[in-house]
Amino acid sequence: MFSFGANWGVLVALELFLAGLGAGAYIVGSSIDLFGEKSWRRLAFAGALMSWPMVGVGLGILIIDLGRPELNTPSHLMNVFNNLSSMMTIGSTLLTMFLAISLLTTVFWVFKWHESLLRSIIEIAGISLGFGVALYPGLLLAFARGRVFWASPFLPWLFLVSAICTGLALVGLAETWLGRILFPFFSTGTEDAMIELSRTLRFGILAKLLILTLYVISVWQTKEVLTVLMGRLAPFFWAAVAGGLLIPFAIEEYGERVLKETGLRPIIYSRISATISFILVLLGGILLRYAILIGGQI
Amino acid sequence: MSKAVLVDIRKCIGCRACQVACKRWNDRKSEKTVLNATPGLEWTNPSDLSPRTYTYIRFIGRGSGDDFRWHFLKIQCNHCVEPGCASVCPTKALSKSVEGPVLYDVEKCIGCKYCISGCPFNVPRFDEEKHIIEKCTFCADRLAEGLKPACVAACPTGALSMHERNEVIQLAESARSNGAHIYGKDEVGGTSWVYVSDIPLTELGLPQHDSKNPTAYVTDMLLKVGLLGVVGAGALYGLGVYSKRRSRLEKTVHNNCGSTDKSTASPRKGEE
Ligand code: SF4
Ligand code: SF4
């Protein structure tokens, strides 16, 4: 219904979003583990733990959405790896490898092999693959020559930054609500980490806003821009901008001000505002992908 | 040898014999169609390609008063020399044959529909009933028997004619030297259906494309993406250096003033 007759509809938008979300959560989590304090590990674990289900569900949706469901057998689906110069083949390869490595990282966490050098190596490989997975949806669209609205080199970077923002939001959301329940075996010194996460998110939102502006300018000549900015898709696009970027930025900015003035964040404010802003960032991520994906096809 | 078709729309009278011949040869069932509602295209029917319509004639009215004229533009798969559809297809279900047609192997297709977006001419259609991609086949089965495509054989005016591709290019070039406009010689790396017209084909609605073939197009895009990445990484690095310096400076000022941090509940990173 919401696909407006486009060949790639809502489910593909959801798949592109989930792939980015999973990759983003992994990049955030593993970066925290590699470069953050030891006491922040709960967040790092959350990132790894949530990355593969997101990517896995995304892949599942992609397969369900294929146009020939009667042929969705493993041997037939292997055909997707036939053309190494197709971005879809490259993307499928990246997704498969990323899925394996994020699962492996989670195994390392579950067995508490915390100081293992091997885990660090796996995480570096996983982060690299994560960047590939986060960039691939944008490249997939940018390489499609029949869609002028997608033909912009800014698109892959927009999707990458969006993936990291949504990854930050997912990790933040998990910590806000499930941190103590899900990961009681980790230390609780995550307050600092949450403050850093919030700062990074604000920076990410600003970067996303900038890249989105540059992207729109780069495709300004196309007629699709009118449909997306002022036509049928405008509610989705502007909801993504206002709800997914501006409001969360304002919430996080206000939190930072309070922190600067008082030296602490009121717990109640923290929880509720963080939840709202994280959820808005996630919704914004999917709405933006949806508007761009459908906008390129109608 | 690679076959190609010259579509000289100056000779087309809009009789739609090619449309009918295509339907009959390829056993395309009829479908309910309506006249095109777009101003200037009113008599076009069917108004677009579909799984059951591999080709149609676009009726394009241009000019006004005594200068008004119809142009008849045949639309079908252009059987690109290096097809965009085949270059994005992950399964290699689409491929360019040495004889000229771009062929579809239904056995390999997974139904991802990437070819639809990858085609620079908006040609492939997905049949939601049969779950397959549909597009003009260049009558590859007729070609194999030494016959012309059904549409070419049916054309009463010679607007459609099949030759080797290099001959088609020669014919197109000689028309150009006499003031005609051509399309398909270079666009997207060249196509096997090459148009000749008395007004620019892009004015009649064919998309504006440069001469980059799919590989050059992707390489070009990738280079731009990479360049932006380098610029972005440089900007991030600069920002990092700047913010580190700033926070060091702030700390120094803070220490010199001898003030103490009020924060006890949430010390910031590096301040513990
Ligand atoms: S016109 Fe489109 S469908 Fe036909 S060969 Fe070229 S890219 Fe493929
Ligand atoms: S739908 Fe079929 S032919 Fe088209 S790109 Fe996908 S696998 Fe290839």
Short mmCIF file of N, CA, C and O and ligand atoms in Angstrom, two decimals, chain A residues 8 66-68 76 79-80 86 88, chain B residues 84-95 103-106 108-118 124 126 131-133, ligand 2:
data_model
loop_
_atom_site.label_atom_id
_atom_site.label_comp_id
_atom_site.label_asym_id
_atom_site.label_seq_id
_atom_site.Cartn_x
_atom_site.Cartn_y
_atom_site.Cartn_z
N TRP A 8 10.73 -1.85 -5.73
CA TRP A 8 11.33 -2.05 -4.41
C TRP A 8 10.52 -1.22 -3.42
O TRP A 8 10.56 0.02 -3.45
N LEU A 66 11.75 -11.49 -2.25
CA LEU A 66 12.16 -11.78 -3.63
C LEU A 66 10.94 -12.16 -4.46
O LEU A 66 9.97 -12.72 -3.93
N GLY A 67 11.02 -11.86 -5.75
CA GLY A 67 9.84 -12.04 -6.60
C GLY A 67 9.52 -13.46 -7.00
O GLY A 67 8.51 -13.70 -7.65
N ARG A 68 10.39 -14.42 -6.63
CA ARG A 68 10.14 -15.80 -7.05
C ARG A 68 10.15 -16.72 -5.83
O ARG A 68 11.02 -17.60 -5.70
N HIS A 76 19.10 -22.48 -5.18
CA HIS A 76 18.73 -21.45 -6.17
C HIS A 76 19.24 -20.08 -5.72
O HIS A 76 19.71 -19.28 -6.53
N ASN A 79 22.65 -18.51 -6.55
CA ASN A 79 22.86 -17.77 -7.80
C ASN A 79 23.21 -16.31 -7.55
O ASN A 79 23.78 -15.64 -8.42
N VAL A 80 22.83 -15.81 -6.36
CA VAL A 80 23.08 -14.39 -6.06
C VAL A 80 24.58 -14.07 -6.04
O VAL A 80 24.98 -12.92 -6.16
N SER A 86 28.39 -7.18 -9.66
CA SER A 86 27.10 -6.62 -9.26
C SER A 86 27.16 -6.22 -7.79
O SER A 86 27.63 -6.99 -6.94
N MET A 88 24.82 -6.13 -5.83
CA MET A 88 23.98 -7.02 -5.02
C MET A 88 24.76 -8.27 -4.61
O MET A 88 24.61 -8.77 -3.50
N GLY B 84 23.18 -2.34 -18.96
CA GLY B 84 23.12 -1.98 -17.54
C GLY B 84 22.39 -3.04 -16.73
O GLY B 84 22.76 -3.37 -15.61
N CYS B 85 21.34 -3.61 -17.34
CA CYS B 85 20.55 -4.63 -16.64
C CYS B 85 21.44 -5.83 -16.30
O CYS B 85 21.39 -6.36 -15.19
N ALA B 86 22.26 -6.25 -17.28
CA ALA B 86 23.11 -7.43 -17.06
C ALA B 86 24.24 -7.11 -16.08
O ALA B 86 24.65 -7.97 -15.30
N SER B 87 24.71 -5.86 -16.10
CA SER B 87 25.85 -5.55 -15.23
C SER B 87 25.42 -5.54 -13.76
O SER B 87 26.20 -5.86 -12.88
N VAL B 88 24.16 -5.18 -13.46
CA VAL B 88 23.73 -5.19 -12.06
C VAL B 88 23.14 -6.53 -11.63
O VAL B 88 23.09 -6.83 -10.43
N CYS B 89 22.71 -7.33 -12.59
CA CYS B 89 22.05 -8.61 -12.24
C CYS B 89 23.02 -9.52 -11.47
O CYS B 89 24.06 -9.91 -11.99
N PRO B 90 22.68 -9.86 -10.21
CA PRO B 90 23.63 -10.65 -9.41
C PRO B 90 23.76 -12.10 -9.88
O PRO B 90 24.75 -12.75 -9.57
N THR B 91 22.77 -12.58 -10.62
CA THR B 91 22.77 -14.01 -10.95
C THR B 91 23.27 -14.31 -12.36
O THR B 91 23.37 -15.47 -12.74
N LYS B 92 23.53 -13.27 -13.12
CA LYS B 92 23.88 -13.41 -14.55
C LYS B 92 22.72 -14.02 -15.34
O LYS B 92 22.95 -14.73 -16.33
N ALA B 93 21.51 -13.76 -14.88
CA ALA B 93 20.34 -14.24 -15.63
C ALA B 93 20.20 -13.45 -16.93
O ALA B 93 19.59 -13.92 -17.88
N LEU B 94 20.72 -12.23 -16.95
CA LEU B 94 20.68 -11.42 -18.17
C LEU B 94 22.09 -11.36 -18.76
O LEU B 94 23.06 -11.18 -18.03
N SER B 95 22.17 -11.53 -20.08
CA SER B 95 23.50 -11.48 -20.69
C SER B 95 23.39 -11.06 -22.15
O SER B 95 22.36 -11.28 -22.80
N LEU B 103 19.75 -11.52 -23.59
CA LEU B 103 18.90 -12.67 -23.28
C LEU B 103 18.63 -12.80 -21.79
O LEU B 103 19.43 -12.36 -20.96
N TYR B 104 17.52 -13.45 -21.47
CA TYR B 104 17.10 -13.65 -20.08
C TYR B 104 17.02 -15.15 -19.80
O TYR B 104 16.30 -15.87 -20.50
N ASP B 105 17.76 -15.60 -18.79
CA ASP B 105 17.74 -17.01 -18.41
C ASP B 105 16.89 -17.15 -17.15
O ASP B 105 17.33 -16.87 -16.04
N VAL B 106 15.67 -17.61 -17.36
CA VAL B 106 14.70 -17.68 -16.26
C VAL B 106 15.16 -18.64 -15.15
O VAL B 106 14.81 -18.47 -13.98
N LYS B 108 18.04 -18.91 -13.83
CA LYS B 108 18.99 -18.33 -12.87
C LYS B 108 18.34 -17.23 -12.03
O LYS B 108 18.81 -16.92 -10.94
N CYS B 109 17.31 -16.58 -12.56
CA CYS B 109 16.74 -15.39 -11.92
C CYS B 109 16.18 -15.69 -10.54
O CYS B 109 15.49 -16.69 -10.33
N ILE B 110 16.49 -14.82 -9.56
CA ILE B 110 15.93 -14.98 -8.21
C ILE B 110 14.81 -13.96 -7.95
O ILE B 110 14.23 -13.93 -6.87
N GLY B 111 14.56 -13.09 -8.90
CA GLY B 111 13.46 -12.13 -8.74
C GLY B 111 13.80 -10.93 -7.87
O GLY B 111 12.91 -10.34 -7.24
N CYS B 112 15.08 -10.54 -7.85
CA CYS B 112 15.46 -9.41 -6.99
C CYS B 112 15.05 -8.05 -7.59
O CYS B 112 14.99 -7.05 -6.90
N LYS B 113 14.80 -8.01 -8.87
CA LYS B 113 14.33 -6.81 -9.59
C LYS B 113 15.36 -5.69 -9.69
O LYS B 113 15.01 -4.54 -9.94
N TYR B 114 16.62 -6.02 -9.46
CA TYR B 114 17.66 -4.97 -9.55
C TYR B 114 17.81 -4.52 -11.01
O TYR B 114 18.10 -3.36 -11.28
N CYS B 115 17.57 -5.45 -11.96
CA CYS B 115 17.71 -5.10 -13.38
C CYS B 115 16.77 -3.96 -13.77
O CYS B 115 17.08 -3.15 -14.64
N ILE B 116 15.61 -3.90 -13.10
CA ILE B 116 14.62 -2.87 -13.44
C ILE B 116 15.21 -1.49 -13.15
O ILE B 116 15.08 -0.57 -13.95
N SER B 117 15.88 -1.36 -12.00
CA SER B 117 16.49 -0.07 -11.66
C SER B 117 17.80 0.14 -12.41
O SER B 117 18.21 1.28 -12.62
N GLY B 118 18.46 -0.95 -12.79
CA GLY B 118 19.76 -0.82 -13.45
C GLY B 118 19.68 -0.48 -14.92
O GLY B 118 20.66 -0.01 -15.51
N PRO B 124 12.93 -3.33 -18.36
CA PRO B 124 12.44 -4.62 -17.85
C PRO B 124 11.20 -4.43 -16.97
O PRO B 124 11.08 -3.44 -16.25
N PHE B 126 8.49 -6.70 -14.29
CA PHE B 126 8.34 -7.96 -13.56
C PHE B 126 6.91 -8.43 -13.67
O PHE B 126 5.98 -7.68 -13.35
N HIS B 131 5.99 -14.46 -12.13
CA HIS B 131 7.22 -14.28 -11.35
C HIS B 131 8.46 -14.32 -12.22
O HIS B 131 9.44 -15.00 -11.89
N ILE B 132 8.41 -13.63 -13.33
CA ILE B 132 9.59 -13.55 -14.20
C ILE B 132 9.76 -12.13 -14.74
O ILE B 132 8.82 -11.34 -14.73
N ILE B 133 10.97 -11.86 -15.19
CA ILE B 133 11.25 -10.57 -15.85
C ILE B 133 10.83 -10.70 -17.32
O ILE B 133 11.07 -11.73 -17.96
S1 SF4 C 2 15.26 -9.94 -11.21
FE1 SF4 C 2 16.33 -11.66 -12.15
S2 SF4 C 2 17.13 -10.87 -14.05
FE2 SF4 C 2 16.60 -9.09 -12.79
S3 SF4 C 2 18.49 -8.58 -11.67
FE3 SF4 C 2 17.35 -9.95 -10.35
S4 SF4 C 2 18.14 -11.96 -10.83
FE4 SF4 C 2 18.76 -10.63 -12.51
#
